[in-house]
mmCIF file of N, CA, C and O in Angstrom:
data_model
loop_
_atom_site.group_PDB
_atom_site.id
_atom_site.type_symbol
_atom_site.label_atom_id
_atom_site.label_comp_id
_atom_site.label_asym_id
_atom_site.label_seq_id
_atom_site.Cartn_x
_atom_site.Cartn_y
_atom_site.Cartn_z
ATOM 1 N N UNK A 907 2.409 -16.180 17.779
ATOM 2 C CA UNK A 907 2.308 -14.806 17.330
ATOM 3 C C UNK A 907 3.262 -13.947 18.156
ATOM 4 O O UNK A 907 3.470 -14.284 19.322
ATOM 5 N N UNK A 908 3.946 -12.707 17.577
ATOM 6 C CA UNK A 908 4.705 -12.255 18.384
ATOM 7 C C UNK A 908 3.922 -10.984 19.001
ATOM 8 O O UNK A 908 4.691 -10.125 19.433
ATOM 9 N N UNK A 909 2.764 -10.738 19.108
ATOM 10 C CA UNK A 909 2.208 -9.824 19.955
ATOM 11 C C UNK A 909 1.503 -8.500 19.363
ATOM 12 O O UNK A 909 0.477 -7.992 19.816
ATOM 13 N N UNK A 910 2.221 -8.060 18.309
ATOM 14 C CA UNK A 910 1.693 -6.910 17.907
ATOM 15 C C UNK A 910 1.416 -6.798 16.149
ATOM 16 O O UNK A 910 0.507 -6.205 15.569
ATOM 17 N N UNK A 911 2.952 -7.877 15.372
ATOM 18 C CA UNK A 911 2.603 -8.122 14.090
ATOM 19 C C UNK A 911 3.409 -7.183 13.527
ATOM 20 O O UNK A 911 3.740 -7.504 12.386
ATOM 21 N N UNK A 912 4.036 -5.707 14.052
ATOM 22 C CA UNK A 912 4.567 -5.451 13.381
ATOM 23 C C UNK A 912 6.302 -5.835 12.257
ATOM 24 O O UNK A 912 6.666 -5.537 11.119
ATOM 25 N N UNK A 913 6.834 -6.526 13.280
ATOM 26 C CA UNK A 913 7.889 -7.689 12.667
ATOM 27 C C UNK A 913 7.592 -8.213 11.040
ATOM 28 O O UNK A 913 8.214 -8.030 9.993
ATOM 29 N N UNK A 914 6.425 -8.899 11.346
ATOM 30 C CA UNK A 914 5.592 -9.435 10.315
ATOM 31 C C UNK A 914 5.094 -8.647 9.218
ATOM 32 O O UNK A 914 4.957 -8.958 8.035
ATOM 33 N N UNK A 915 4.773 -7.243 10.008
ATOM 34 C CA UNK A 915 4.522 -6.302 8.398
ATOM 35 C C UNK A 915 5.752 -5.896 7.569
ATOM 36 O O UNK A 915 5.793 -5.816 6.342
ATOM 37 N N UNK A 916 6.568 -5.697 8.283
ATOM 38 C CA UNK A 916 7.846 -5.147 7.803
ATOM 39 C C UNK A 916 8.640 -5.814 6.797
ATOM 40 O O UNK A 916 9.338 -5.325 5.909
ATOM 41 N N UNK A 917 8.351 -7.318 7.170
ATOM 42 C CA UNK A 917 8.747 -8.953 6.288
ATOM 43 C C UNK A 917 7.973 -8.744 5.155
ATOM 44 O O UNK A 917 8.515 -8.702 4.051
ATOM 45 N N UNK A 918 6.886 -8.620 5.276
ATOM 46 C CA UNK A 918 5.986 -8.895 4.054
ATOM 47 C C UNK A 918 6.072 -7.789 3.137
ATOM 48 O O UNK A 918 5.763 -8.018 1.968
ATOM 49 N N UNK A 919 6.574 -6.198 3.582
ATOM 50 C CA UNK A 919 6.897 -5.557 2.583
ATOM 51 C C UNK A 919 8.175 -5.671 1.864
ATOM 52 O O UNK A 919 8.248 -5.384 0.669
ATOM 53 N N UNK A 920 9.195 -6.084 2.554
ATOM 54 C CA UNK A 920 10.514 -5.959 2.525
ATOM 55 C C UNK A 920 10.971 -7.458 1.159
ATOM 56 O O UNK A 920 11.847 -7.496 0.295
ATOM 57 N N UNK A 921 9.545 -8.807 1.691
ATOM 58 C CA UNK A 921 9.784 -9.938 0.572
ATOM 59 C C UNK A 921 9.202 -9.731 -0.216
ATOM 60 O O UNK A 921 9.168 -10.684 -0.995
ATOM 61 N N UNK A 922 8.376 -8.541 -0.656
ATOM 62 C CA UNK A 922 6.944 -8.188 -1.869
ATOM 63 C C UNK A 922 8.274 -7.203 -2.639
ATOM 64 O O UNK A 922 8.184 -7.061 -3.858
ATOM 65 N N UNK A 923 9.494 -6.537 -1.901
ATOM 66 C CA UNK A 923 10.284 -5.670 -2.710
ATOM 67 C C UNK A 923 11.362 -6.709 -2.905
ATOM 68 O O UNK A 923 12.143 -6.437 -3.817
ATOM 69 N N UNK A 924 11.595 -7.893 -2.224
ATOM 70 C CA UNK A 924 12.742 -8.830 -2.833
ATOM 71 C C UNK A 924 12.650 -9.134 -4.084
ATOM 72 O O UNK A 924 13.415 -9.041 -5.044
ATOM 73 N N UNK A 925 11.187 -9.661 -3.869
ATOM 74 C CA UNK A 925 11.082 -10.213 -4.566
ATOM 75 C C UNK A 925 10.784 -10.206 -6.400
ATOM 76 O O UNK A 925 10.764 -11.059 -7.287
ATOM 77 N N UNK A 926 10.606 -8.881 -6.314
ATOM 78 C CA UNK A 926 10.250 -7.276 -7.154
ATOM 79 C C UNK A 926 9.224 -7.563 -7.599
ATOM 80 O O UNK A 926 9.151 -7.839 -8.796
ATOM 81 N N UNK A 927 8.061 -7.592 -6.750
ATOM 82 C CA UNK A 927 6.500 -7.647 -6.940
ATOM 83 C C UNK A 927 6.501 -5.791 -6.293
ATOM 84 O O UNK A 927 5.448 -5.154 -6.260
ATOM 85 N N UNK A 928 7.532 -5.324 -5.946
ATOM 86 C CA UNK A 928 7.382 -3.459 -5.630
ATOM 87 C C UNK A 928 8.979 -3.351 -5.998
ATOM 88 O O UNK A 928 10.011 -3.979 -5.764
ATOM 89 N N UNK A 929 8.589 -2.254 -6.670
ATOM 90 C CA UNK A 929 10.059 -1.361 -7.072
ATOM 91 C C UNK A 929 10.888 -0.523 -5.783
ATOM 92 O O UNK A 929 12.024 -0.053 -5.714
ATOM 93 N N UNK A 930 9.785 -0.581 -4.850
ATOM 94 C CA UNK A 930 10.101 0.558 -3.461
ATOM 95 C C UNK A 930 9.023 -0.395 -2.694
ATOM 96 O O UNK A 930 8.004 -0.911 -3.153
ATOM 97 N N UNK A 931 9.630 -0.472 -1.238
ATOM 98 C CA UNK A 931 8.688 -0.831 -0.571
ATOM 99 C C UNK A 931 7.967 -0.035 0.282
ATOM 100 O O UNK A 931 8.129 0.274 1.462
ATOM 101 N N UNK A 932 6.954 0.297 -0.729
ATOM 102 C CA UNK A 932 5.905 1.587 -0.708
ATOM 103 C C UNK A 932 4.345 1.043 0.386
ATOM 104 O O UNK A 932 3.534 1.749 0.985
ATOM 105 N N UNK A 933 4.396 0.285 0.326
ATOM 106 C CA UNK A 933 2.946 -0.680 0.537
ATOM 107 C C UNK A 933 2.760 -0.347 1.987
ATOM 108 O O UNK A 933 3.549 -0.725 2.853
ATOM 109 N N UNK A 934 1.617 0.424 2.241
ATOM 110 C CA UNK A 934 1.710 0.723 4.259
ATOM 111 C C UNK A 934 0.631 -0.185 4.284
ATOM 112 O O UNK A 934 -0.442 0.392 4.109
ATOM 113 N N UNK A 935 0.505 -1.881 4.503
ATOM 114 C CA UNK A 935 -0.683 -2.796 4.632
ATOM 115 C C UNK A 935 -0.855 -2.601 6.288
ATOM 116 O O UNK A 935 -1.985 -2.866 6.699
ATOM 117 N N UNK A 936 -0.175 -2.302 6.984
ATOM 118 C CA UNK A 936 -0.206 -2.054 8.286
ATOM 119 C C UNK A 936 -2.028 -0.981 8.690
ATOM 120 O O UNK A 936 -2.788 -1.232 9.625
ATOM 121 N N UNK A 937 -2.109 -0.493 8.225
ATOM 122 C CA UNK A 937 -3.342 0.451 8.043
ATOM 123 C C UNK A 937 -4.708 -0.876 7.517
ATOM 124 O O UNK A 937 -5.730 -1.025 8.187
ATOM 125 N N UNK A 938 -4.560 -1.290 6.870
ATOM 126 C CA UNK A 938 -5.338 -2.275 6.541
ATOM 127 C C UNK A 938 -5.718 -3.279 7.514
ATOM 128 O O UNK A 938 -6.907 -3.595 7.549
ATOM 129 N N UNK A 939 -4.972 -3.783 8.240
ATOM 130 C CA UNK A 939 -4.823 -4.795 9.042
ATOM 131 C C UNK A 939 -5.136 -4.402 10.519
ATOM 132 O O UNK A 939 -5.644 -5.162 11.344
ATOM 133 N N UNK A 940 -4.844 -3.388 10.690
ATOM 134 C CA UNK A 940 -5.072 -2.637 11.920
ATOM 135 C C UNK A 940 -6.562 -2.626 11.683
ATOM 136 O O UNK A 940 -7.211 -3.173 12.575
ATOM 137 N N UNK A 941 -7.516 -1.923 10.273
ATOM 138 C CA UNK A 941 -8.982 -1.774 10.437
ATOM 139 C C UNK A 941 -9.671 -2.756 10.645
ATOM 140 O O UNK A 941 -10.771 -2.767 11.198
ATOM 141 N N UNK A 942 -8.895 -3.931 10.084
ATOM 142 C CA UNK A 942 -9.349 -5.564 10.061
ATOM 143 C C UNK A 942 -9.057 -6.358 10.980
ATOM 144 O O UNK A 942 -9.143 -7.578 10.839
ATOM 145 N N UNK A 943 -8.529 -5.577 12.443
ATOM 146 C CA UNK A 943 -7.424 -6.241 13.792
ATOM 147 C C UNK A 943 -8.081 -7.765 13.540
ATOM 148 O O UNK A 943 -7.454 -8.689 13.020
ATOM 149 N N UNK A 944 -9.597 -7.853 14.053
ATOM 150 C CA UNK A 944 -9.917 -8.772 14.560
ATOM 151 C C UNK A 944 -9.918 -9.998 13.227
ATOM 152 O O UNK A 944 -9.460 -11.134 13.349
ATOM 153 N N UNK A 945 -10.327 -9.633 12.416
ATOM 154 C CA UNK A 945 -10.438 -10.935 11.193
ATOM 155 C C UNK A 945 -9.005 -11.445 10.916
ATOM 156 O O UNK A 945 -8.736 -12.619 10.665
ATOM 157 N N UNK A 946 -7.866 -10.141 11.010
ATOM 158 C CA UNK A 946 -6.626 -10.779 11.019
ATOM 159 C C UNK A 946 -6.322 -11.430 11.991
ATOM 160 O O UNK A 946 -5.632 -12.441 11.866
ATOM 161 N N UNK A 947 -6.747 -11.020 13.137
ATOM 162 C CA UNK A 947 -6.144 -12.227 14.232
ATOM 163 C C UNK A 947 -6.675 -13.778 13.948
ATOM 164 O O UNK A 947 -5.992 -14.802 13.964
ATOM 165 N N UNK A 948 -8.036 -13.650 13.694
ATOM 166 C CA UNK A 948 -8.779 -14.852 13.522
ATOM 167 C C UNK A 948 -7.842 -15.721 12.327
ATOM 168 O O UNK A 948 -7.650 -16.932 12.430
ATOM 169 N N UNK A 949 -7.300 -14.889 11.187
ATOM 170 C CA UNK A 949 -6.463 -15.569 10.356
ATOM 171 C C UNK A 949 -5.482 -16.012 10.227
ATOM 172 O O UNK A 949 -4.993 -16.611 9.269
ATOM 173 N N UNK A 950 -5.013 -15.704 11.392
ATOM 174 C CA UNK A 950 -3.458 -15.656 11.598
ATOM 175 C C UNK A 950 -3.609 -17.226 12.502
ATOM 176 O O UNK A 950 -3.080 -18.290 12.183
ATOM 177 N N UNK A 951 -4.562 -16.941 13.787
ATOM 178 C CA UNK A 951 -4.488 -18.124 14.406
ATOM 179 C C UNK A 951 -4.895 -19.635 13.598
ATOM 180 O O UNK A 951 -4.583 -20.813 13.772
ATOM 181 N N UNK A 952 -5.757 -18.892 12.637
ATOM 182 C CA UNK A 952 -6.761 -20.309 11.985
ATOM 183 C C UNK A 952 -5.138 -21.233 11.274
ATOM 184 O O UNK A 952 -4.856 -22.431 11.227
ATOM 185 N N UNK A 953 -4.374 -19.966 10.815
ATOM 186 C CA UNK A 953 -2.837 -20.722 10.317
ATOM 187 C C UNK A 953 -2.409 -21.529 11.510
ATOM 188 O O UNK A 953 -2.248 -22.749 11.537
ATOM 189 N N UNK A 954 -2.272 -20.798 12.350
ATOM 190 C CA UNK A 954 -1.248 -21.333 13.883
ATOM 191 C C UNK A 954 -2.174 -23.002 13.929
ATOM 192 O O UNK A 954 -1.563 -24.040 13.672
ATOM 193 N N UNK A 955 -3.247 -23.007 14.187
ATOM 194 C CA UNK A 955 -4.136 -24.080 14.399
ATOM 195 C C UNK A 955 -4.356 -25.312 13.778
ATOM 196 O O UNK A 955 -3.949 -26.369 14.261
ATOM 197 N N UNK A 956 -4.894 -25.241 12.877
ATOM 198 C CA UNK A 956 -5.318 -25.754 11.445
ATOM 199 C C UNK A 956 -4.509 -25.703 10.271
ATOM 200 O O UNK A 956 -4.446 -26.738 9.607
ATOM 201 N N UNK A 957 -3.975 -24.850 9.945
ATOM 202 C CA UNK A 957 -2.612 -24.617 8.513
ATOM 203 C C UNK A 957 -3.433 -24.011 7.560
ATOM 204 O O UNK A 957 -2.962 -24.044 6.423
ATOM 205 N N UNK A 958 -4.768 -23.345 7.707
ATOM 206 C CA UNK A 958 -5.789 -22.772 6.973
ATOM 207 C C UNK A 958 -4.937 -21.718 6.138
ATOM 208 O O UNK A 958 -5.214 -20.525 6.264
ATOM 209 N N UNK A 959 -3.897 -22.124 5.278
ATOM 210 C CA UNK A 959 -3.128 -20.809 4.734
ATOM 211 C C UNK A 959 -3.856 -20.358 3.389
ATOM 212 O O UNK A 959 -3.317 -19.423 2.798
ATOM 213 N N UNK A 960 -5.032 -20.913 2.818
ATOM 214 C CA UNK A 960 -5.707 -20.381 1.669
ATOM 215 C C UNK A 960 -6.508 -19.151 2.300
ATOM 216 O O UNK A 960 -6.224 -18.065 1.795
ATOM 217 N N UNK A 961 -7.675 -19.138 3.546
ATOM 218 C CA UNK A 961 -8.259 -18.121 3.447
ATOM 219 C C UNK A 961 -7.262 -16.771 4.199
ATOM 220 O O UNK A 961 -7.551 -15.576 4.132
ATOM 221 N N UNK A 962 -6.145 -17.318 4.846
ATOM 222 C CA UNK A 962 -5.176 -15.720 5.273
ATOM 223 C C UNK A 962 -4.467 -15.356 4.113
ATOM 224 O O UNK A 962 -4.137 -14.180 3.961
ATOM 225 N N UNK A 963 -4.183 -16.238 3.252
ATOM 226 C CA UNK A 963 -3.455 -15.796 1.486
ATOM 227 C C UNK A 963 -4.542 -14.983 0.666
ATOM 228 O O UNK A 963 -4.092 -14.117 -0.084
ATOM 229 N N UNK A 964 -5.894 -15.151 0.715
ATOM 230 C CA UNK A 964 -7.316 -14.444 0.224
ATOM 231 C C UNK A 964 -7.157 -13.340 0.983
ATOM 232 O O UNK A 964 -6.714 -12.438 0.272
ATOM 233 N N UNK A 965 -7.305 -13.017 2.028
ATOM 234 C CA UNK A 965 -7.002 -11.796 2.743
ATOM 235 C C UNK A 965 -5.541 -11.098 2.367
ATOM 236 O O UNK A 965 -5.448 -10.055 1.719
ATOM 237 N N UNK A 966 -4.660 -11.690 2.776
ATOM 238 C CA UNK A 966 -3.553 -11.033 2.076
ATOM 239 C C UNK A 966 -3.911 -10.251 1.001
ATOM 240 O O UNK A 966 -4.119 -9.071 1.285
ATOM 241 N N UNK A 967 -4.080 -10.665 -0.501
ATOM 242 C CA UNK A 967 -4.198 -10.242 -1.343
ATOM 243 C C UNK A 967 -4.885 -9.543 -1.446
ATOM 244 O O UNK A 967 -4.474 -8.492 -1.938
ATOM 245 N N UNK A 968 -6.195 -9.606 -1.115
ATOM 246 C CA UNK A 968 -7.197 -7.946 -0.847
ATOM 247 C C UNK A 968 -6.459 -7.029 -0.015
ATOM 248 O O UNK A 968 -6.829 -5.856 0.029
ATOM 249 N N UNK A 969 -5.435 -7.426 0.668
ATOM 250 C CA UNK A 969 -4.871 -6.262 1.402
ATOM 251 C C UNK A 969 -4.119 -5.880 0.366
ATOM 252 O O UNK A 969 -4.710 -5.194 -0.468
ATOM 253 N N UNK A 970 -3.337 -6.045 0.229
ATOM 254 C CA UNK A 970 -2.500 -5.914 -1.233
ATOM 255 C C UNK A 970 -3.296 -4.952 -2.376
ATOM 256 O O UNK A 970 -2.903 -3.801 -2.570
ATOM 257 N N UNK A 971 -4.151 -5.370 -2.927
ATOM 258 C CA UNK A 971 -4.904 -4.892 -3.534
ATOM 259 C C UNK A 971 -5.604 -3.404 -3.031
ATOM 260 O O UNK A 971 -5.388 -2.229 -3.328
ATOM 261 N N UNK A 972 -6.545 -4.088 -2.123
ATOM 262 C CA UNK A 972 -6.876 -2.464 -2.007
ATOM 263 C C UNK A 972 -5.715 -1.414 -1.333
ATOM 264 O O UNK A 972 -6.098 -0.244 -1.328
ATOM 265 N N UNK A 973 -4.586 -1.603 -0.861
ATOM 266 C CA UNK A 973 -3.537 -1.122 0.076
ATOM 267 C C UNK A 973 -2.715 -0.384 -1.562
ATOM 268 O O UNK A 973 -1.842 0.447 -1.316
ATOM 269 N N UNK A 974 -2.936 -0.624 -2.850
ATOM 270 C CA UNK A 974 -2.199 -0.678 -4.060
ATOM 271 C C UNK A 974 -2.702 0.256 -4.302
ATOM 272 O O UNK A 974 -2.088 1.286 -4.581
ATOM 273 N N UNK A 975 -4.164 0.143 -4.255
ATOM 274 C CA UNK A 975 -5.056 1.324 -5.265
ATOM 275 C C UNK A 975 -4.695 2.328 -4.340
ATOM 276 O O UNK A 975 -3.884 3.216 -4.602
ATOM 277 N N UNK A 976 -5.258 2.209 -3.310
ATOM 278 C CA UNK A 976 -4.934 3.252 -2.354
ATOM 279 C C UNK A 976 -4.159 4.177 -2.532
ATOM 280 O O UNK A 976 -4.535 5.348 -2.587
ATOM 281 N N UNK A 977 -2.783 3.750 -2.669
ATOM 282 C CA UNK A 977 -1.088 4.178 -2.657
ATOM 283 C C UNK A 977 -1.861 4.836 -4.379
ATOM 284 O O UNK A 977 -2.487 5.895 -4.418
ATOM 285 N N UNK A 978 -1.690 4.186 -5.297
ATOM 286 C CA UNK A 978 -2.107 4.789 -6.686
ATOM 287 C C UNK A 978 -2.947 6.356 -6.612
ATOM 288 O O UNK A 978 -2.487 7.476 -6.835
ATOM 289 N N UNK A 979 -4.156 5.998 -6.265
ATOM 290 C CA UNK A 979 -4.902 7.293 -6.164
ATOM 291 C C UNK A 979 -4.441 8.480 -5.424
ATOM 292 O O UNK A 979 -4.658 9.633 -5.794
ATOM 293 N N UNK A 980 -3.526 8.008 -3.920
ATOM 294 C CA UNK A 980 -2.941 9.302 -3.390
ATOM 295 C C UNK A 980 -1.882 9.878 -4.363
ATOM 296 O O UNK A 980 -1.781 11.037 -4.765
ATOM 297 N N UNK A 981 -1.189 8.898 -4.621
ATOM 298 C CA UNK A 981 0.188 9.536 -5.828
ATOM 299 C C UNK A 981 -0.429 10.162 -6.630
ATOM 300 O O UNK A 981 0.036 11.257 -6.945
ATOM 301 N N UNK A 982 -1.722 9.696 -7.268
ATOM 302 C CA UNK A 982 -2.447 10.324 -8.737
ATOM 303 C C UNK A 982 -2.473 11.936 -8.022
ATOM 304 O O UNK A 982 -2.170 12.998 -8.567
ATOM 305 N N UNK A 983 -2.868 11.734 -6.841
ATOM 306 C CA UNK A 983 -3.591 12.975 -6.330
ATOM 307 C C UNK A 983 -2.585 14.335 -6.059
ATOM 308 O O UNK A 983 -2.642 15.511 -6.416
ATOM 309 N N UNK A 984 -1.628 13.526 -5.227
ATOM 310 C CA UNK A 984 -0.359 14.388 -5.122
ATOM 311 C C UNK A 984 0.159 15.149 -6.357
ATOM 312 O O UNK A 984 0.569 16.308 -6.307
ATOM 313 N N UNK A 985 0.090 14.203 -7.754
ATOM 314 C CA UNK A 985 0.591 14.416 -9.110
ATOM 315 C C UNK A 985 0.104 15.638 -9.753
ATOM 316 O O UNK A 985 0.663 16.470 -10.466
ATOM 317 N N UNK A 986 -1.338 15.495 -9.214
ATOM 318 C CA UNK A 986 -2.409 16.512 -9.761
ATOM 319 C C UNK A 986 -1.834 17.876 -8.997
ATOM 320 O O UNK A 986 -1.374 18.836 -9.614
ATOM 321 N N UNK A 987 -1.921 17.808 -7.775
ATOM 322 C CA UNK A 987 -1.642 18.932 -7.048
ATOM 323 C C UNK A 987 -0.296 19.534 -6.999
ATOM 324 O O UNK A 987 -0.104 20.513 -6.277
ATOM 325 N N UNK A 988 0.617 19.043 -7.686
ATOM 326 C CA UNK A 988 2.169 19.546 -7.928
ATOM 327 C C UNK A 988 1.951 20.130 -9.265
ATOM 328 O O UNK A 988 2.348 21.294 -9.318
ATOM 329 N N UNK A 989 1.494 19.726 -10.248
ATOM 330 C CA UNK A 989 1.209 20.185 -11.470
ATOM 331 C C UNK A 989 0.173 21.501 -11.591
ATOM 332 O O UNK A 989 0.087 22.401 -12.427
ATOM 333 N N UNK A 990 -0.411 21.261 -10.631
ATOM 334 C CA UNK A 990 -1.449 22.840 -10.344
ATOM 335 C C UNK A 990 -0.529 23.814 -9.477
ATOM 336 O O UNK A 990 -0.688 25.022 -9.655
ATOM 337 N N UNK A 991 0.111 23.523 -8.853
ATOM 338 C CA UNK A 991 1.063 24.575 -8.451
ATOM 339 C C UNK A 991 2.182 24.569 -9.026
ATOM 340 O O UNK A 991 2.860 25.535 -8.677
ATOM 341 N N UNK A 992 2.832 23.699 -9.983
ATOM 342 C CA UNK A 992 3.728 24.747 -10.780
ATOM 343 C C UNK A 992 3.532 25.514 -12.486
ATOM 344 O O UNK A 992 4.272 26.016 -13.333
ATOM 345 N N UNK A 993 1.599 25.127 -12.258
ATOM 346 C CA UNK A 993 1.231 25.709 -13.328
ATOM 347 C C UNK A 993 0.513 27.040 -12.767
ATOM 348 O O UNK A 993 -0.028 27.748 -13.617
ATOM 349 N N UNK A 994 0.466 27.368 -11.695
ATOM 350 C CA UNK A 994 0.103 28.461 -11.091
ATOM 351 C C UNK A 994 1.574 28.985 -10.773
ATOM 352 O O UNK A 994 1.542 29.992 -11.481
ATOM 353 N N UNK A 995 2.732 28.994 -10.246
ATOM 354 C CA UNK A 995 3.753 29.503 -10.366
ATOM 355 C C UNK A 995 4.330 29.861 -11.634
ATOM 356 O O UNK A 995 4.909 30.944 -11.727
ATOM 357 N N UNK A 996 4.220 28.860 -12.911
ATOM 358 C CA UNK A 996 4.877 29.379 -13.659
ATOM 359 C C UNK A 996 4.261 30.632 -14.264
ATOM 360 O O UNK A 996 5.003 31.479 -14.762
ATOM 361 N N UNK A 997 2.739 30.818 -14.241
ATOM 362 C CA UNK A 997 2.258 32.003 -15.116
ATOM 363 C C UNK A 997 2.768 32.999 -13.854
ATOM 364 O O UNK A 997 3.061 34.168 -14.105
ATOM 365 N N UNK A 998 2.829 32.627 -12.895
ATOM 366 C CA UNK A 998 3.429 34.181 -11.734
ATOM 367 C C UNK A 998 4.360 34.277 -11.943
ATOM 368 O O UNK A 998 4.694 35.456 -11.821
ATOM 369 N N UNK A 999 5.432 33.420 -12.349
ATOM 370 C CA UNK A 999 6.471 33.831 -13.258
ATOM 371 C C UNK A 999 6.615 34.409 -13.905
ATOM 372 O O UNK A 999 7.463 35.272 -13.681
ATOM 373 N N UNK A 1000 5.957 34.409 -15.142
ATOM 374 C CA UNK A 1000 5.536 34.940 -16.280
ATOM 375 C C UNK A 1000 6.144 34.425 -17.101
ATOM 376 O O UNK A 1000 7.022 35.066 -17.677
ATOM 377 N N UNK A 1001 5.822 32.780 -17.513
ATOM 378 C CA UNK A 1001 6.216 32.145 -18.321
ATOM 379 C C UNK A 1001 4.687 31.990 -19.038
ATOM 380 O O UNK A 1001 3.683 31.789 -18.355
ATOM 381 N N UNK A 1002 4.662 32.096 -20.330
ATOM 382 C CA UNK A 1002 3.034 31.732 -21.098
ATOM 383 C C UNK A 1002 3.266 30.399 -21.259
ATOM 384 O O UNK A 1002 2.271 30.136 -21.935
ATOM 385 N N UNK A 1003 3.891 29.272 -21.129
ATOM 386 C CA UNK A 1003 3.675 28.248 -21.264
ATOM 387 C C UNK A 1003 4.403 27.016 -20.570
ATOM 388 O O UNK A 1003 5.413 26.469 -21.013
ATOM 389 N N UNK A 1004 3.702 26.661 -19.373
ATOM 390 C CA UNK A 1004 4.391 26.061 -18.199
ATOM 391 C C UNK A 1004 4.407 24.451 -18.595
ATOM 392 O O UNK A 1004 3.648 23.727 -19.239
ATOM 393 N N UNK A 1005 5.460 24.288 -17.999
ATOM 394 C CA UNK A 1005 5.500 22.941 -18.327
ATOM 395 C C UNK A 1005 4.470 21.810 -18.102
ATOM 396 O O UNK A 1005 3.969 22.110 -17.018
ATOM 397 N N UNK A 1006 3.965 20.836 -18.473
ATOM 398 C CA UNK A 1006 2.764 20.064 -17.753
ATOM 399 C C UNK A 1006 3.449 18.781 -17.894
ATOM 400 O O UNK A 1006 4.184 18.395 -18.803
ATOM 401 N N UNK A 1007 3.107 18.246 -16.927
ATOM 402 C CA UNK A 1007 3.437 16.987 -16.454
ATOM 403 C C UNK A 1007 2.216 15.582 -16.624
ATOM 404 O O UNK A 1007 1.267 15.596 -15.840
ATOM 405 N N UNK A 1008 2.289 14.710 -17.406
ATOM 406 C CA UNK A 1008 0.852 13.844 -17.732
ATOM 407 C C UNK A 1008 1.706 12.574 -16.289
ATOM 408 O O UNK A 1008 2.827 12.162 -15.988
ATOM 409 N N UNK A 1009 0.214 12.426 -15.803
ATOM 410 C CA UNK A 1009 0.777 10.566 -14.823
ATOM 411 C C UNK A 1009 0.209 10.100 -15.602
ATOM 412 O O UNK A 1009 0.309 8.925 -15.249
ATOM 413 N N UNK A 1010 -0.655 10.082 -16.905
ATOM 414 C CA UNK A 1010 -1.277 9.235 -17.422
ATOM 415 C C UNK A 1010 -0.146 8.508 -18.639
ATOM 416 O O UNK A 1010 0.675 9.089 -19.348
ATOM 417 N N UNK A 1011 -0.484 6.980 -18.548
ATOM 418 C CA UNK A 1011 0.903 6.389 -20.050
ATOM 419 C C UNK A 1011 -0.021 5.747 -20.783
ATOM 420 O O UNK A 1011 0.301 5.191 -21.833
#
């Protein structure tokens, strides 16, 4: 292990955007892994040890996963809140009909 892991996060976003499983390598799993220090260490070594690469690939992917939605719902949220302020600017404008923006497809 090189000590802290961050090397390793940086890889795993950087081959998830090679590989174009991400359009941007948006994914902060670093936050995830940090709440989970200890189960990740345990997973990381059980690899180093044993070659146990199914249950750190199971973890992976819940990181992934919930680290996805995550990223989703803040963007949703951000989306919402840009669209409420330039639908509150545009009537201070005094435009009667402001542009609206849907995130929904």
């Amino acid at each position: 292990m090189d000590g802290n892991g961050r090397p390793g996060r940086l890889l795993i976003a950087l081959l998830l955007y090679e590989q174009k499983v991400l359009r941007d390598p948006m994914l902060y799993l670093s936050l995830y892994f940090k709440t989970h220090r200890r189960y990740y260490y345990e997973l990381l070594n059980n690899v180093r040890l044993t070659g146990d690469w199914e249950a750190w690939l199971d973890f992976f992917a819940e990181t992934v996963i919930v680290t996805a939605t995550q990223a989703v719902e803040t963007a949703r949220s951000f989306s919402t809140c840009r669209t409420g302020t330039e639908t509150r600017s545009a009537v201070l404008a005094g435009r009667r009909h402001p542009p609206c923006r849907s995130t929904e497809r």
